[in-house]
Amino acid sequence: MNVIVQPLGALLKMIFDVVGNYGISIITFTIIVKLAMIPLTIKQSKSMKKMQEIQPQIKELQEKYKDDKEQMNIKMMEFYKENNVSPFGGCLPLLIQFPVIIGLFTVLRNPMDFGFTQEVVQAAFLWVPNLSQSDPWILPLLAGITTYLSSAIMPNTNNQQKTQLNVMKYIMPVMIFIWGRSFPAGLALYWVTSNIFQAVQQILINKPNLKQVEITR
């Protein structure tokens, strides 16, 4: 994990040395990291779109071989191979991003391990008197709301995935709000910034598809 954590900590410190404000450094840091992850996000979106397009054929295969699970699995894998798509294509980018997210949390939870002084970390930012301490209401509430919004605009490919997204849509914001009240405010600031970036990014990715739908109508 240090292989990921140390470069991220160095990046945050480098940004701070330029901008001179810990809160602005966290926002800039989050945006830079999210920009670096755009290729993974695009790959994930393309995979989910492809899976959505072939859902009718998948349902036909499932119905045709519903009494023979082994044969159904064989035919499904053949179908995926023929269409050059992986059922796990949408999950792989998330798995790659997971250690990066853990690294980000480690850096922002222990910033003094990466060259920050206590005075810098405990400085006020906007309405938050101390970014190293938890913000009891505003940032956790914003974190919960933006988590809901970023989940609400995510596409789904099938009923099972729709159910999973609905669970995440309503449960995760509550959990993030609760956690945000105990996390350092710097972590909550990162989460809010990350969610806003992700929501805007997903809207831009979905926009060409929306135009195509309007044209076909």
Short mmCIF file of C-alpha atoms in Angstrom, two decimals:
data_model
loop_
_atom_site.label_atom_id
_atom_site.label_comp_id
_atom_site.label_asym_id
_atom_site.label_seq_id
_atom_site.Cartn_x
_atom_site.Cartn_y
_atom_site.Cartn_z
CA MET A 1 0.00 0.00 0.00
CA ASN A 2 2.96 2.35 0.64
CA VAL A 3 3.70 2.22 -3.09
CA ILE A 4 0.39 4.08 -3.61
CA VAL A 5 0.23 6.11 -0.41
CA GLN A 6 3.67 7.72 -0.60
CA PRO A 7 3.26 9.23 -4.12
CA LEU A 8 -0.21 10.53 -3.22
CA GLY A 9 1.16 12.11 -0.04
CA ALA A 10 3.99 13.69 -2.01
CA LEU A 11 1.50 15.03 -4.57
CA LEU A 12 -0.67 16.64 -1.88
CA LYS A 13 2.39 18.25 -0.28
CA MET A 14 3.62 19.52 -3.65
CA ILE A 15 0.24 21.11 -4.36
CA PHE A 16 0.23 22.74 -0.92
CA ASP A 17 3.72 24.18 -1.52
CA VAL A 18 2.26 25.93 -4.60
CA VAL A 19 -1.16 27.11 -3.35
CA GLY A 20 -0.33 27.57 0.35
CA ASN A 21 -3.80 26.55 1.61
CA TYR A 22 -4.57 23.09 2.95
CA GLY A 23 -8.28 23.14 2.03
CA ILE A 24 -7.64 24.32 -1.54
CA SER A 25 -4.83 21.75 -1.77
CA ILE A 26 -7.26 18.93 -0.93
CA ILE A 27 -9.73 20.13 -3.58
CA THR A 28 -6.99 20.48 -6.23
CA PHE A 29 -5.48 17.15 -5.23
CA THR A 30 -8.85 15.39 -5.58
CA ILE A 31 -9.49 16.89 -9.02
CA ILE A 32 -6.02 15.87 -10.28
CA VAL A 33 -6.46 12.28 -9.08
CA LYS A 34 -9.97 12.05 -10.57
CA LEU A 35 -8.66 13.41 -13.89
CA ALA A 36 -6.01 10.69 -13.88
CA MET A 37 -8.77 8.09 -13.46
CA ILE A 38 -10.84 9.31 -16.42
CA PRO A 39 -9.57 6.56 -18.80
CA LEU A 40 -10.76 3.91 -16.33
CA THR A 41 -14.12 5.62 -15.96
CA ILE A 42 -14.60 5.81 -19.74
CA LYS A 43 -13.67 2.13 -20.08
CA GLN A 44 -16.19 1.24 -17.37
CA SER A 45 -18.94 3.30 -19.04
CA LYS A 46 -18.29 1.70 -22.45
CA SER A 47 -18.44 -1.77 -20.92
CA MET A 48 -21.72 -0.99 -19.13
CA LYS A 49 -23.20 0.47 -22.32
CA LYS A 50 -22.22 -2.63 -24.30
CA MET A 51 -23.76 -4.88 -21.66
CA GLN A 52 -26.93 -2.80 -21.83
CA GLU A 53 -27.11 -3.23 -25.61
CA ILE A 54 -26.88 -7.03 -25.49
CA GLN A 55 -29.29 -7.51 -22.57
CA PRO A 56 -32.18 -8.70 -24.84
CA GLN A 57 -30.02 -11.50 -26.28
CA ILE A 58 -28.78 -12.44 -22.81
CA LYS A 59 -32.35 -12.72 -21.56
CA GLU A 60 -33.22 -14.95 -24.51
CA LEU A 61 -30.34 -17.29 -23.67
CA GLN A 62 -31.32 -17.35 -20.00
CA GLU A 63 -34.88 -18.21 -20.90
CA LYS A 64 -33.87 -20.83 -23.46
CA TYR A 65 -31.52 -22.70 -21.11
CA LYS A 66 -33.23 -21.95 -17.79
CA ASP A 67 -33.59 -25.67 -17.05
CA ASP A 68 -29.90 -26.40 -17.73
CA LYS A 69 -27.68 -24.04 -15.76
CA GLU A 70 -24.44 -25.60 -16.94
CA GLN A 71 -25.38 -25.30 -20.60
CA MET A 72 -26.66 -21.78 -20.02
CA ASN A 73 -23.30 -20.73 -18.55
CA ILE A 74 -21.46 -22.25 -21.52
CA LYS A 75 -23.69 -20.48 -24.04
CA MET A 76 -23.42 -17.20 -22.13
CA MET A 77 -19.62 -17.31 -22.14
CA GLU A 78 -19.64 -18.12 -25.86
CA PHE A 79 -21.97 -15.19 -26.46
CA TYR A 80 -19.74 -12.82 -24.47
CA LYS A 81 -16.71 -14.01 -26.45
CA GLU A 82 -18.47 -13.56 -29.79
CA ASN A 83 -19.44 -10.00 -28.86
CA ASN A 84 -16.01 -9.20 -27.41
CA VAL A 85 -17.44 -8.18 -24.05
CA SER A 86 -16.71 -9.25 -20.49
CA PRO A 87 -19.41 -9.45 -17.81
CA PHE A 88 -16.78 -8.18 -15.39
CA GLY A 89 -15.61 -5.30 -17.59
CA GLY A 90 -17.51 -2.74 -15.55
CA CYS A 91 -16.06 -4.04 -12.27
CA LEU A 92 -12.36 -4.10 -13.22
CA PRO A 93 -11.87 -0.31 -13.22
CA LEU A 94 -13.57 -0.14 -9.81
CA LEU A 95 -11.22 -2.80 -8.45
CA ILE A 96 -8.23 -0.86 -9.78
CA GLN A 97 -9.50 2.37 -8.23
CA PHE A 98 -10.14 0.80 -4.82
CA PRO A 99 -6.51 0.78 -3.56
CA VAL A 100 -6.13 4.35 -4.85
CA ILE A 101 -9.16 5.44 -2.81
CA ILE A 102 -7.77 3.68 0.28
CA GLY A 103 -4.47 5.47 -0.33
CA LEU A 104 -6.22 8.83 -0.55
CA PHE A 105 -7.99 8.23 2.74
CA THR A 106 -4.69 7.24 4.37
CA VAL A 107 -2.98 10.41 3.20
CA LEU A 108 -5.81 12.71 4.25
CA ARG A 109 -6.29 10.99 7.59
CA ASN A 110 -2.59 11.22 8.51
CA PRO A 111 -1.27 14.28 6.62
CA MET A 112 1.52 14.98 9.13
CA ASP A 113 3.16 11.73 8.04
CA PHE A 114 3.79 13.42 4.68
CA GLY A 115 5.50 16.62 5.77
CA PHE A 116 2.56 18.78 6.89
CA THR A 117 2.87 20.71 10.14
CA GLN A 118 0.19 20.60 12.80
CA GLU A 119 -0.55 24.31 12.26
CA VAL A 120 -1.26 23.76 8.55
CA VAL A 121 -3.52 20.75 9.12
CA GLN A 122 -5.45 22.47 11.90
CA ALA A 123 -6.00 25.68 9.92
CA ALA A 124 -9.52 26.93 9.26
CA PHE A 125 -11.13 26.64 5.81
CA LEU A 126 -14.39 28.38 4.90
CA TRP A 127 -16.79 27.66 7.81
CA VAL A 128 -14.65 24.78 9.17
CA PRO A 129 -12.47 25.96 12.09
CA ASN A 130 -10.12 22.96 11.93
CA LEU A 131 -9.71 20.58 8.99
CA SER A 132 -8.11 17.94 11.22
CA GLN A 133 -11.26 17.73 13.33
CA SER A 134 -14.71 16.56 12.25
CA ASP A 135 -17.34 18.98 10.96
CA PRO A 136 -20.52 17.92 12.79
CA TRP A 137 -23.12 18.81 10.16
CA ILE A 138 -22.45 20.77 6.97
CA LEU A 139 -19.68 18.76 5.27
CA PRO A 140 -21.15 15.36 6.28
CA LEU A 141 -24.55 16.49 4.96
CA LEU A 142 -22.98 17.68 1.70
CA ALA A 143 -21.08 14.38 1.47
CA GLY A 144 -24.32 12.43 1.86
CA ILE A 145 -26.24 14.54 -0.65
CA THR A 146 -23.50 14.42 -3.30
CA THR A 147 -23.13 10.66 -2.76
CA TYR A 148 -26.84 10.28 -3.51
CA LEU A 149 -26.63 12.49 -6.61
CA SER A 150 -23.59 10.70 -8.05
CA SER A 151 -25.33 7.32 -7.50
CA ALA A 152 -28.64 8.53 -8.96
CA ILE A 153 -27.16 9.32 -12.38
CA MET A 154 -25.23 6.06 -12.74
CA PRO A 155 -26.57 3.87 -15.59
CA ASN A 156 -27.78 0.32 -14.91
CA THR A 157 -27.77 -2.65 -17.26
CA ASN A 158 -30.22 -5.09 -15.73
CA ASN A 159 -32.77 -5.56 -12.96
CA GLN A 160 -30.23 -7.06 -10.56
CA GLN A 161 -27.83 -4.19 -11.08
CA LYS A 162 -30.71 -1.71 -10.76
CA THR A 163 -31.58 -3.23 -7.37
CA GLN A 164 -27.96 -3.02 -6.24
CA LEU A 165 -27.70 0.60 -7.36
CA ASN A 166 -30.93 1.46 -5.55
CA VAL A 167 -29.56 -0.04 -2.34
CA MET A 168 -26.35 1.94 -2.76
CA LYS A 169 -28.31 5.05 -3.71
CA TYR A 170 -30.26 5.17 -0.45
CA ILE A 171 -28.03 3.41 2.08
CA MET A 172 -24.61 4.80 1.14
CA PRO A 173 -25.55 8.49 1.62
CA VAL A 174 -26.74 7.73 5.14
CA MET A 175 -23.57 5.79 5.93
CA ILE A 176 -21.36 8.52 4.46
CA PHE A 177 -23.20 11.14 6.54
CA ILE A 178 -22.65 9.12 9.72
CA TRP A 179 -18.99 8.44 8.93
CA GLY A 180 -18.45 12.06 7.88
CA ARG A 181 -19.38 13.24 11.35
CA SER A 182 -16.46 11.28 12.82
CA PHE A 183 -13.88 11.70 10.02
CA PRO A 184 -11.53 14.71 9.87
CA ALA A 185 -13.14 17.53 7.89
CA GLY A 186 -10.36 17.23 5.31
CA LEU A 187 -11.60 13.73 4.44
CA ALA A 188 -15.19 14.95 4.12
CA LEU A 189 -13.99 17.79 1.88
CA TYR A 190 -12.25 15.25 -0.34
CA TRP A 191 -15.43 13.13 -0.53
CA VAL A 192 -17.64 16.08 -1.47
CA THR A 193 -15.21 17.25 -4.17
CA SER A 194 -14.85 13.71 -5.54
CA ASN A 195 -18.62 13.24 -5.73
CA ILE A 196 -19.19 16.55 -7.50
CA PHE A 197 -16.46 15.73 -10.03
CA GLN A 198 -17.89 12.24 -10.59
CA ALA A 199 -21.43 13.57 -11.08
CA VAL A 200 -20.34 16.17 -13.65
CA GLN A 201 -18.18 13.59 -15.40
CA GLN A 202 -21.04 11.07 -15.62
CA ILE A 203 -23.41 13.73 -16.99
CA LEU A 204 -20.88 14.56 -19.73
CA ILE A 205 -20.40 10.86 -20.53
CA ASN A 206 -24.18 10.31 -20.70
CA LYS A 207 -24.79 13.43 -22.82
CA PRO A 208 -23.98 11.86 -26.24
CA ASN A 209 -26.31 8.96 -25.42
CA LEU A 210 -29.11 11.38 -24.50
CA LYS A 211 -28.68 13.20 -27.82
CA GLN A 212 -28.82 9.91 -29.69
CA VAL A 213 -32.06 8.98 -27.93
CA GLU A 214 -33.59 12.34 -28.86
CA ILE A 215 -32.58 11.93 -32.52
CA THR A 216 -34.13 8.45 -32.75
CA ARG A 217 -37.38 9.80 -31.37
#
